[in-house]
Coordinates of C-alpha atoms in Angstrom, one line a residue:
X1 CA -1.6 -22.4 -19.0
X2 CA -0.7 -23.8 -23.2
X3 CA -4.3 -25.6 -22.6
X4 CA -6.3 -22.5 -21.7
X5 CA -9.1 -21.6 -24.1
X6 CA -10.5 -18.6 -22.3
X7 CA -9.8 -15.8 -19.9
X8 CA -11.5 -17.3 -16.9
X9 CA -9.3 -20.7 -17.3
X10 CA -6.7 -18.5 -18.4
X11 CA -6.3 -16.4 -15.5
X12 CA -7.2 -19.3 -12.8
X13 CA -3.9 -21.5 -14.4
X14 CA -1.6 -18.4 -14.0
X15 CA -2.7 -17.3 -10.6
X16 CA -2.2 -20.6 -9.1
X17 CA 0.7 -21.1 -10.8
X18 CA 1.9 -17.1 -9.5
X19 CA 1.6 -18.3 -5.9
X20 CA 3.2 -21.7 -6.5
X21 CA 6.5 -20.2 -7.3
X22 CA 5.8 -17.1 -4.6
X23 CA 4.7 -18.9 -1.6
X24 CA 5.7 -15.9 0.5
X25 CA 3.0 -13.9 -1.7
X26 CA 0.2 -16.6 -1.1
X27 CA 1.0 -16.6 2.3
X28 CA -0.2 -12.9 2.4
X29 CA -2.8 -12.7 0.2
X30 CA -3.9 -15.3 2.9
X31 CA -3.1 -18.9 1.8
X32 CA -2.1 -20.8 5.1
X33 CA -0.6 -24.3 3.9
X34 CA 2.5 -23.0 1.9
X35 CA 4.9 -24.6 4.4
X36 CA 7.9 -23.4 1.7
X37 CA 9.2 -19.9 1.6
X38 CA 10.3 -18.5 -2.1
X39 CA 13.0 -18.5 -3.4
X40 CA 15.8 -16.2 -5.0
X41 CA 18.5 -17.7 -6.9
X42 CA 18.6 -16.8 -10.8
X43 CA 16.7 -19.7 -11.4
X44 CA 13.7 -19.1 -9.7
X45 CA 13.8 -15.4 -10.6
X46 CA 13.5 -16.5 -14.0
X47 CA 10.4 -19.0 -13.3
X48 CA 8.5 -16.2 -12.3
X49 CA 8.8 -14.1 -15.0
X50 CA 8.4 -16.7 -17.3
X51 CA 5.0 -17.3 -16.0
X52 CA 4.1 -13.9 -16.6
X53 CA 5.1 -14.1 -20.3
X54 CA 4.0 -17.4 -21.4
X55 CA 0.2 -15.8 -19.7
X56 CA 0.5 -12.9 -21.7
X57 CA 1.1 -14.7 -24.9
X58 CA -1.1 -17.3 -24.3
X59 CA -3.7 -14.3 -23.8
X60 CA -2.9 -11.9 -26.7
X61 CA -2.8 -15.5 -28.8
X62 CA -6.8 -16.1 -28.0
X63 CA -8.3 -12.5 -27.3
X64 CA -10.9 -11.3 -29.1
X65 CA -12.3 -7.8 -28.5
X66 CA -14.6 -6.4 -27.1
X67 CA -12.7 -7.2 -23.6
X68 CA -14.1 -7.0 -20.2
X69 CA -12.8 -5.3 -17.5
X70 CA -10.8 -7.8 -16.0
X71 CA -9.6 -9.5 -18.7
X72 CA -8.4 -6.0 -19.8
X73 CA -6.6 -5.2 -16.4
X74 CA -5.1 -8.7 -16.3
X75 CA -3.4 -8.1 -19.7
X76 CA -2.0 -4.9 -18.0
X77 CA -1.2 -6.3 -15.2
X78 CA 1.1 -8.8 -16.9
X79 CA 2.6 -6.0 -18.9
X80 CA 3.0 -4.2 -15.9
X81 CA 5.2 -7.3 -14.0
X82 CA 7.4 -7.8 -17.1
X83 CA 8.1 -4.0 -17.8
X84 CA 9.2 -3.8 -14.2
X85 CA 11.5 -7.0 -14.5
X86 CA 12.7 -5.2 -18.2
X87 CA 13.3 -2.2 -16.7
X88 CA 15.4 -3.6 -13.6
X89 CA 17.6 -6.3 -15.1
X90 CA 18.2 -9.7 -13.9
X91 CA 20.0 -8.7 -11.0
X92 CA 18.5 -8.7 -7.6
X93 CA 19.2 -5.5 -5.8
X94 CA 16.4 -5.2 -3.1
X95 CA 18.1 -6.1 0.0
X96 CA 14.2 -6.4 1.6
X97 CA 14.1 -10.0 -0.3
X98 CA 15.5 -11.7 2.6
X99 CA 13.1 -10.8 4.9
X100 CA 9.7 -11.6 3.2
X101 CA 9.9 -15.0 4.1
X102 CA 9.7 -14.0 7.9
X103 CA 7.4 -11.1 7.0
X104 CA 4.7 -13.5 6.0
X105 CA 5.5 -15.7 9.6
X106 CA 4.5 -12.3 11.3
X107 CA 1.0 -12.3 9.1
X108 CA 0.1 -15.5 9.7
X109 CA 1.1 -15.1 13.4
X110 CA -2.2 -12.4 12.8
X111 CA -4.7 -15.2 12.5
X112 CA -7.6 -16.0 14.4
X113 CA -5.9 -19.8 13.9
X114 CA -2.3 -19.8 14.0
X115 CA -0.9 -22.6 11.6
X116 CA 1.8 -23.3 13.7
X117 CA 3.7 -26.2 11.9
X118 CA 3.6 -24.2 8.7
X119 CA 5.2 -20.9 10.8
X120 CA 7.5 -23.0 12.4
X121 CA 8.7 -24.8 8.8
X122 CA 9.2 -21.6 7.4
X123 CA 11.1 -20.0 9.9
X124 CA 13.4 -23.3 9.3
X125 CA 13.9 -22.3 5.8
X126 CA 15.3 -18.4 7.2
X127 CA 18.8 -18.9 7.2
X128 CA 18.9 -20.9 3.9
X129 CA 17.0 -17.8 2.1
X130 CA 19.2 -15.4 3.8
X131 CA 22.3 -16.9 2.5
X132 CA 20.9 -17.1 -0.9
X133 CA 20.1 -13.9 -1.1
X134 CA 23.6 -12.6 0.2
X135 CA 25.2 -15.0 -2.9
X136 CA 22.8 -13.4 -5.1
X137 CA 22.6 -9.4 -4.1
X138 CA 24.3 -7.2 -6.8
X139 CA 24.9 -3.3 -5.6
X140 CA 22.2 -2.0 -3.5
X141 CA 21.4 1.7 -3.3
X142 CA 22.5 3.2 0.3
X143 CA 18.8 4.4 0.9
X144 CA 17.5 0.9 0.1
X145 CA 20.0 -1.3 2.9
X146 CA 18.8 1.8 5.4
X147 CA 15.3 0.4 5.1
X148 CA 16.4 -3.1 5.3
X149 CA 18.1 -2.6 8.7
X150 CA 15.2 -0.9 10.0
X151 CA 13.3 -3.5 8.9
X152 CA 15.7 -6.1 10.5
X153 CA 15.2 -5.0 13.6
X154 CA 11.4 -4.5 13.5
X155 CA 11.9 -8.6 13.0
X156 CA 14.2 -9.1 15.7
X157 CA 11.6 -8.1 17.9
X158 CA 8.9 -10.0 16.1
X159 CA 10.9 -13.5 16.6
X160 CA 11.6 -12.4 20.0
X161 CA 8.2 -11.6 20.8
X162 CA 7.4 -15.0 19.0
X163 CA 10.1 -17.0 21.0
X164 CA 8.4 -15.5 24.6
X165 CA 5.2 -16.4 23.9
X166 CA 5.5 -19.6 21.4
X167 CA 8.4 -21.0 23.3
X168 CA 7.3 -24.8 23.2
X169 CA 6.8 -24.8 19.5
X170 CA 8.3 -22.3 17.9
X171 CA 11.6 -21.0 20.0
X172 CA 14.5 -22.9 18.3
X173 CA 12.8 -21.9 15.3
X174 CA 12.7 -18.2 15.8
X175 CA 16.1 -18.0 17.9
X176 CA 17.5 -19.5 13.5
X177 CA 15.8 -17.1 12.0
X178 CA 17.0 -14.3 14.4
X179 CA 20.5 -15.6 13.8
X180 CA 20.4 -15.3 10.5
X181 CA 18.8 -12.1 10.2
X182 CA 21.8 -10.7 12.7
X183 CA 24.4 -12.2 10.6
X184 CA 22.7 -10.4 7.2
X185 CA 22.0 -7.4 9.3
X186 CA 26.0 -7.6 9.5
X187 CA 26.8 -8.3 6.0
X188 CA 25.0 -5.2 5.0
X189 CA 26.3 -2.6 7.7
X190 CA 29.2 -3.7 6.0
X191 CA 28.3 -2.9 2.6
X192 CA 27.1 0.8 3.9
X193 CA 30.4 2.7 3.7
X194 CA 30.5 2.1 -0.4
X195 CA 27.0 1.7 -1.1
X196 CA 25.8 4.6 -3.7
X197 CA 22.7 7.0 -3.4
X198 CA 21.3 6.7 -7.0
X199 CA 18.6 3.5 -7.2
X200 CA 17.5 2.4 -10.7
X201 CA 15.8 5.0 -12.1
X202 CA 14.0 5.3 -16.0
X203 CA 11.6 7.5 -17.4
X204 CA 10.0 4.9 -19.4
X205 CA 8.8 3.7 -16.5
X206 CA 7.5 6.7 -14.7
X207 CA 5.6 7.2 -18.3
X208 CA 4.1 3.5 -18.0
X209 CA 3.1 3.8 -14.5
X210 CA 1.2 7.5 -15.1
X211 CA 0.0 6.9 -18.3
X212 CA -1.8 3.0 -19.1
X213 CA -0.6 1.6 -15.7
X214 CA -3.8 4.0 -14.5
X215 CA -5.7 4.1 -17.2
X216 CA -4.5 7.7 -18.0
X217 CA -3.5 9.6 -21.1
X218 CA -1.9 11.9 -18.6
X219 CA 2.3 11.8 -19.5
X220 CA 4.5 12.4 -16.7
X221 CA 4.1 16.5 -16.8
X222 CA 0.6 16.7 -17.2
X223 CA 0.1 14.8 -13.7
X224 CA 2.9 16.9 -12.1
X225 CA 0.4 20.3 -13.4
X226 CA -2.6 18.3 -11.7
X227 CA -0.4 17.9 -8.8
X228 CA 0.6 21.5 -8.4
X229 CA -3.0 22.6 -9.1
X230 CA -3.9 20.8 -6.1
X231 CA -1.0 21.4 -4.3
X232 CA -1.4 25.3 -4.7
X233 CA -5.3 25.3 -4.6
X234 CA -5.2 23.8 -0.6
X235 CA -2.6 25.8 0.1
X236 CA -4.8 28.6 -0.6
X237 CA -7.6 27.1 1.2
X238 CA -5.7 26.8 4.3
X239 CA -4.5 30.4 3.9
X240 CA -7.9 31.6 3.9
X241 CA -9.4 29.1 6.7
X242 CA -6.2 29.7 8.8
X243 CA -7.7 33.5 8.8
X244 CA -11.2 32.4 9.4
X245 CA -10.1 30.5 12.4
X246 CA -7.8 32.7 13.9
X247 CA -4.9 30.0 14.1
X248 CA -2.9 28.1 12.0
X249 CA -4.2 24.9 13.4
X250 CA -6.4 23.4 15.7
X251 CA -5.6 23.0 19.2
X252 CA -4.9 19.5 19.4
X253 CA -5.5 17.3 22.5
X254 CA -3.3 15.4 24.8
X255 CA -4.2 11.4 25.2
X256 CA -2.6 8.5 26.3
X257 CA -1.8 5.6 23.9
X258 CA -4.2 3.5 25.6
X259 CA -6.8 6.4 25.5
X260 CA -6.6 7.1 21.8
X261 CA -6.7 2.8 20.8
X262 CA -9.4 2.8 23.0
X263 CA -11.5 5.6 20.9
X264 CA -10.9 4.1 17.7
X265 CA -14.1 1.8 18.6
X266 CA -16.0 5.0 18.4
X267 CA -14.7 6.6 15.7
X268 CA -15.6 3.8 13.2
X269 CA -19.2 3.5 14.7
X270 CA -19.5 7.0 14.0
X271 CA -17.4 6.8 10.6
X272 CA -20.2 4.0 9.5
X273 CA -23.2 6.6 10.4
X274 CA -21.3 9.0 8.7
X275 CA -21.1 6.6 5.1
X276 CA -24.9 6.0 5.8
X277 CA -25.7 9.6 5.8
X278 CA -24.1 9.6 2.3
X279 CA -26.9 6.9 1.9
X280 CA -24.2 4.0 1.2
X281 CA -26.6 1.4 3.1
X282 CA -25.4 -1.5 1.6
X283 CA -22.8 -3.1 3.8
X284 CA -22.1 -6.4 2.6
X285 CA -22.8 -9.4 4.8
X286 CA -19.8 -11.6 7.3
X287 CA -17.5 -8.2 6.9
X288 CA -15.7 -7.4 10.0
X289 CA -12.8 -4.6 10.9
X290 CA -10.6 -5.3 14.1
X291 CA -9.1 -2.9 15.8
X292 CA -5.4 -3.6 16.6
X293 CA -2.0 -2.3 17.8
X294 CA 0.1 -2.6 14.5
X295 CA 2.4 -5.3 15.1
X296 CA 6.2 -4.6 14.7
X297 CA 7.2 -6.3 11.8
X298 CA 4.7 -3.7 9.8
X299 CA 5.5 -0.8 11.8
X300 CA 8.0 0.6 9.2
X301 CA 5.1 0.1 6.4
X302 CA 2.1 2.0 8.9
X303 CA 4.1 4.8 10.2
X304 CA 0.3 5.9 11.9
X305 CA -2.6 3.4 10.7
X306 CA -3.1 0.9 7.8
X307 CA -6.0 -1.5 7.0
X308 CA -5.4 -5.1 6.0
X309 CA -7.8 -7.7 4.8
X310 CA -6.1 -11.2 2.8
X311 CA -7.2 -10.9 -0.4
X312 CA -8.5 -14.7 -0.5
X313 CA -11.9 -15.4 0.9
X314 CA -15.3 -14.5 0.3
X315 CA -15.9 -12.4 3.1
X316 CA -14.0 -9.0 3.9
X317 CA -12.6 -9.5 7.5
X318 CA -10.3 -6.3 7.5
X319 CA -7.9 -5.5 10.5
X320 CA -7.3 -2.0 10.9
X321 CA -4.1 -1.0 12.8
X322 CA -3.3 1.2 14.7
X323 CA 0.8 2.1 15.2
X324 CA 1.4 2.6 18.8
X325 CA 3.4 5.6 19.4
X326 CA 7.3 5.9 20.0
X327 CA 8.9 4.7 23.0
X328 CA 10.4 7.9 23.8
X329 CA 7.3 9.2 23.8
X330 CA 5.8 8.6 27.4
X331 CA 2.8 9.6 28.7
X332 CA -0.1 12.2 27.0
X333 CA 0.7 13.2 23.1
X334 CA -1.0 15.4 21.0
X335 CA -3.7 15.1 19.0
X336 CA -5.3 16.6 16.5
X337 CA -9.5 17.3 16.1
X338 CA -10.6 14.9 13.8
X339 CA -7.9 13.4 13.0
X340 CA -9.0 9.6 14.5
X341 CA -12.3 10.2 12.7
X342 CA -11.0 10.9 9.5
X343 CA -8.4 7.8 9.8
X344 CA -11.4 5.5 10.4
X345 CA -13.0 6.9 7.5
X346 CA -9.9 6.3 5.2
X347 CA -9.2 3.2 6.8
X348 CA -12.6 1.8 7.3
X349 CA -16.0 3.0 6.4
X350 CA -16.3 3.6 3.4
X351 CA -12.6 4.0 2.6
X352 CA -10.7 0.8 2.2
X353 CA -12.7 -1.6 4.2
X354 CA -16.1 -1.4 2.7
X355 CA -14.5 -1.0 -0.5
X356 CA -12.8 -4.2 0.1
X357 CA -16.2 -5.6 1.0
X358 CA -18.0 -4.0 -2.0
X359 CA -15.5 -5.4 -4.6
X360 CA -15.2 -8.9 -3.1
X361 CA -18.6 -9.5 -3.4
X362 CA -19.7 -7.8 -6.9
X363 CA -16.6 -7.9 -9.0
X364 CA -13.9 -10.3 -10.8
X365 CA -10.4 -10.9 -8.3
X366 CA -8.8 -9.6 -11.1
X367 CA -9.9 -5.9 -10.0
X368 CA -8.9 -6.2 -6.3
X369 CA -5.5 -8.1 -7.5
X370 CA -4.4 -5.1 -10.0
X371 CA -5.0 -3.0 -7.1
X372 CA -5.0 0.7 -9.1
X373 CA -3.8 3.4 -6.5
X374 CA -5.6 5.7 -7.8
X375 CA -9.2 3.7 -6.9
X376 CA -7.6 2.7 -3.4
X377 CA -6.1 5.5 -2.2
X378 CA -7.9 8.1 -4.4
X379 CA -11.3 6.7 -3.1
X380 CA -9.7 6.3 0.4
X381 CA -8.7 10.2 0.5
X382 CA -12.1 11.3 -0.9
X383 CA -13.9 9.7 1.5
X384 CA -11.8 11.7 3.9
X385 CA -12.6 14.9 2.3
X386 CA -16.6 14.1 2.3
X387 CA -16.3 14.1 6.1
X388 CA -14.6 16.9 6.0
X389 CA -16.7 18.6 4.5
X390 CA -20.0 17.4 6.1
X391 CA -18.6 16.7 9.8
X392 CA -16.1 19.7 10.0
X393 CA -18.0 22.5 7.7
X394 CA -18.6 25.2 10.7
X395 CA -14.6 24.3 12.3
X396 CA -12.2 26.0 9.9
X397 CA -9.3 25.3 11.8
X398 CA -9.6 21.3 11.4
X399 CA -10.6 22.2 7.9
X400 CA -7.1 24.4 7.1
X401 CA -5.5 21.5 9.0
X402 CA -6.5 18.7 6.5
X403 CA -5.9 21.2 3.8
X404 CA -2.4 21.7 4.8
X405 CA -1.8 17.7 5.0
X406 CA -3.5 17.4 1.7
X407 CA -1.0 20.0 0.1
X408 CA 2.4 18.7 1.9
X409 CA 1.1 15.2 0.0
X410 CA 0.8 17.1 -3.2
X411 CA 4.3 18.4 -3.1
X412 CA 5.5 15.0 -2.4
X413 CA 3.9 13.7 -5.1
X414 CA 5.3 16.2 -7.2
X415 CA 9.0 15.1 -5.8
X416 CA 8.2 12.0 -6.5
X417 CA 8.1 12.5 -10.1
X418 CA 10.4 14.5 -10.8
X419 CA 12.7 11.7 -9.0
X420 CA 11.3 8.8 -10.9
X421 CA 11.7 11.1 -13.8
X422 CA 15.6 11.9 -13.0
X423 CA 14.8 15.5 -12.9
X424 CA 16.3 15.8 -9.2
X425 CA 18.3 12.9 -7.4
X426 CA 17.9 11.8 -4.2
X427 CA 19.6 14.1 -2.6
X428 CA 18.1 16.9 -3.6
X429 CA 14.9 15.0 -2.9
X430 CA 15.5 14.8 0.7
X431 CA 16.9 18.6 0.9
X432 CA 13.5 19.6 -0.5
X433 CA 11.4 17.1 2.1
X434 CA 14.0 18.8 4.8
X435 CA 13.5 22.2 3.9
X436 CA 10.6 23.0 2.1
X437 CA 8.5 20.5 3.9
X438 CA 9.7 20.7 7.8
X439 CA 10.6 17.1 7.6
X440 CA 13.6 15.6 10.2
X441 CA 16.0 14.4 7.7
X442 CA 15.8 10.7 9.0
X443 CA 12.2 10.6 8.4
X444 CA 13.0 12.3 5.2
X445 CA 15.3 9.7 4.0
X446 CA 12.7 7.2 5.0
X447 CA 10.4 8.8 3.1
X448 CA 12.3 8.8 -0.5
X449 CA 13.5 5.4 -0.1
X450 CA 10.6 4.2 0.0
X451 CA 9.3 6.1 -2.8
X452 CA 12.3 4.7 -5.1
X453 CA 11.0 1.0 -3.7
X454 CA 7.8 2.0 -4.6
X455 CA 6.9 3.7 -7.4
X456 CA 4.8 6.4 -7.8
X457 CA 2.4 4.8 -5.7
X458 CA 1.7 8.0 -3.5
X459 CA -0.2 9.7 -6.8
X460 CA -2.6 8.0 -6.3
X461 CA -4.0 9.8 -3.5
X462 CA -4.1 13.1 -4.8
X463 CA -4.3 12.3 -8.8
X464 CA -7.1 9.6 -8.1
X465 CA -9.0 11.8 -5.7
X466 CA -9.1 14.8 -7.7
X467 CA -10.3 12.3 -10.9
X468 CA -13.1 11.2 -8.8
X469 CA -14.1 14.3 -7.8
X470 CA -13.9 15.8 -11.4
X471 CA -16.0 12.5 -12.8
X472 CA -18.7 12.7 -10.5
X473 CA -19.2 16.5 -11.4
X474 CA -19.2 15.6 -14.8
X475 CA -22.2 12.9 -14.3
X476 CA -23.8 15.2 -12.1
X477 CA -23.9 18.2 -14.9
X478 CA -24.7 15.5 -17.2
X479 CA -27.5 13.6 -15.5
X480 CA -29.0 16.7 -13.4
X481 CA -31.8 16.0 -10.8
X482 CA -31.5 12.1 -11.9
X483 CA -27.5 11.8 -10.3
X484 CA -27.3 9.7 -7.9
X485 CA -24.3 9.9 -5.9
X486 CA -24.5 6.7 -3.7
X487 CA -25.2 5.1 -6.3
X488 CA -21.7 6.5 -7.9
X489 CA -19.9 5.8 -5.1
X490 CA -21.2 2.3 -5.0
X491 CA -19.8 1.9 -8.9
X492 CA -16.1 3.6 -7.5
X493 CA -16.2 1.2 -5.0
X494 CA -16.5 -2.1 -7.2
X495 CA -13.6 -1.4 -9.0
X496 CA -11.2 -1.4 -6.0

């Protein structure tokens, strides 16, 4: 990186040299020769950082304004990576780190070709990792070994899934792995009984990741006003479509699990009319979306549905998951109008998989890399309310019912802020998901550990949708008769 003279070599040097000391993060962003897993020790901790900061001053050492896009988000996205590691200390406190090596097994076991020596390699590596990672933990919060152990056994069935059906060459593998992740799964039920609630929390960064992270001047309490603008306007539309309807919701109808993954084939055929009716013609060529029962090692991450395409390659070749439904749950189960429509939009067309396709063919990596929430999930959630709004504009009870989703999320959001910003604590958190929000207090739990592991990124949905909306209105008052709104939606889509 010393002997980089420009952004392009600049940013080529670091990125290779990013997913030479995270193999487990090539490995998902779709590299399928890293036969090494990463590594946690102090050491290697360090490494990684240090890439990060010898890029940025490299960069800031030859940068000469004005920047481009990219060369602008890769500066923040640096920032971003070493305010993070500032922020949290030195100390490794996710107990998740000893399972991404196996997590990145269960992607590549996803593949139309299966590299089976590298799978089995890694899955060699599993208890070494494991035991690094137990000499290397510091205090972990409560909420965060919860989410481990779910995620634990989620793996357990993944490797035994693996062992029936990859016995030959991968069963003594798998049967190490699942060993070791038994004996960590022990080490940290022990650890439960004095584990705290309270995870690292610092307004600084709940500042950062509001204000420049997204390209905002917003600070912390302006987005929680935008939230609770939003959060009180569809509560008011519900109110009122509730009473045009007659019901609070729409009668919902029963299906199997085999019915509903079977009409998820129709419901993107007619989520693709749908974007060409917004006159978004332009679907790049060699993209493809699957259809698939979310495997279980990602079930804890795609509670319902989730789209996933590896962010290397030319071509856009999404899968789009589908997360089959409880075990205790046998036989028909509820569900509501529009609801597998609008999750094909979000997921697929032209939520995140045409975006995917849009941006990988007309933009720099660097824009799909930094992966802003609010233009993925904000363009995502729009899309869903422009099919709600064209699809569903004479059915006010599906109408009230996305409206009362869209303000639960709100609220959330709002939580989530007031978390990061140490105005509440986690336990309050979860009373307020408990009893304000009707949530079971498991799911609840779930649901704020994982917004302490992942910060903020929730805003986007509501914070980036509403900025969209309030952008195009602006070029439309601007440019009149001459707006041309695929044409704007085209320009969102780049940039995700």
């Amino acid at each position: 990186m010393e002997a980089a003279q420009d952004f392009k070599a600049l940013s080529e040097a670091w990125f290779e040299a990013s997913l030479s000391a995270d193999p487990d993060a090539a490995t998902q962003l779709g590299q399928g020769d890293r036969h090494e897993l990463t590594r946690y020790d102090a050491r290697s901790r360090r490494e990684r950082v240090l890439i990060d900061a010898l890029a940025l001053d490299r960069f800031r050492a030859f940068r000469r304004r004005p920047e481009t896009v990219e060369a602008d988000l890769f500066e923040r996205h640096l920032v971003a990576s070493l305010t993070e590691n500032l922020l949290s200390g030195p100390a490794l406190t996710d107990p998740g780190a000893a399972l991404w090596g196996v997590m990145a097994c269960g992607d590549l076991m996803e593949w139309e070709s299966i590299p089976i020596d590298v799978v089995a390699d890694r899955l060699r590596q599993v208890p070494e990792v494991v035991d690094e990672v137990r000499a290397e933990l510091g205090p972990s919060p409560r909420l965060w070994i919860e989410v481990t152990l779910t995620d634990i056994a989620g793996l357990l069935t993944f490797l035994e899934d693996l062992e029936r059906s990859h016995g030959n060459e991968l069963g003594p593998a798998a049967r190490q792995a699942a060993d070791a992740l038994r004996g960590y799964q022990a080490f940290l039920e022990a650890r439960l009984p004095t584990a705290g609630e309270v995870t690292d929390r610092d307004p600084r960064r709940a500042r950062f990741l509001v204000g420049p992270y997204q390209f905002s001047d917003r600070t912390p309490a302006q987005a929680a006003e935008v939230l609770l603008e939003e959060a009180y306007a569809s509560a008011d539309r519900w109110a009122e479509l509730s009473r045009m309807a007659g019901t609070p919701s729409p009668q919902p109808r029963d299906m199997t699990w085999e019915e509903y993954l079977a009409s998820c084939d129709g419901a993107l055929v007619r989520a693709r009319n749908f974007t060409r009716q917004l006159g978004l013609q332009d679907f790049p060529a060699g993209e493809t979306l699957v259809v698939r029962p979310t495997p279980s090692h990602l079930r804890s991450y795609f509670p319902s549905a989730g789209h996933v395409s590896p962010f290397l390659g030319k071509e856009a070749r999404g899968t789009f998951y589908l997360t089959p439904w409880p075990e205790a749950s046998t036989g028909a189960m509820p569900v509501r109008r529009g609801e597998l429509f609008l999750t094909a939009v979000h997921e697929g067309y032209p939520g995140h998989q045409l975006q995917d396709a849009i941006s990988r063919r007309d933009s720099h990596w660097m824009l799909r890399l930094y992966g802003s929430t609010e233009l993925v999930e904000g363009w995502a959630w729009h899309a869903e309310r422009l099919a709600l709004e064209a699809e569903y504009a004479g059915d006010p009870a599906t109408e009230a019912d996305w409206h009362s989703m869209n303000a639960h999320l709100a609220w959330q959001c709002v939580m989530e802020l007031c978390l990061e910003a140490r105005a509440i604590d986690e336990d309050q958190a979860i009373e307020f998901l408990v009893v304000c929000q009707g949530i079971e207090r498991p799911d609840a739990r779930a649901m704020v550990a994982s917004a302490t592991l992942n910060r903020l990124d929730s805003l986007g949905y509501i914070v980036g949708e509403r900025d969209i909306r309030r952008l195009k209105s602006g070029m439309e008052a601007k440019q009149g008769t001459g707006f041309d709104a695929a044409e704007f939606y085209q320009r969102v889509m780049r940039f995700g």
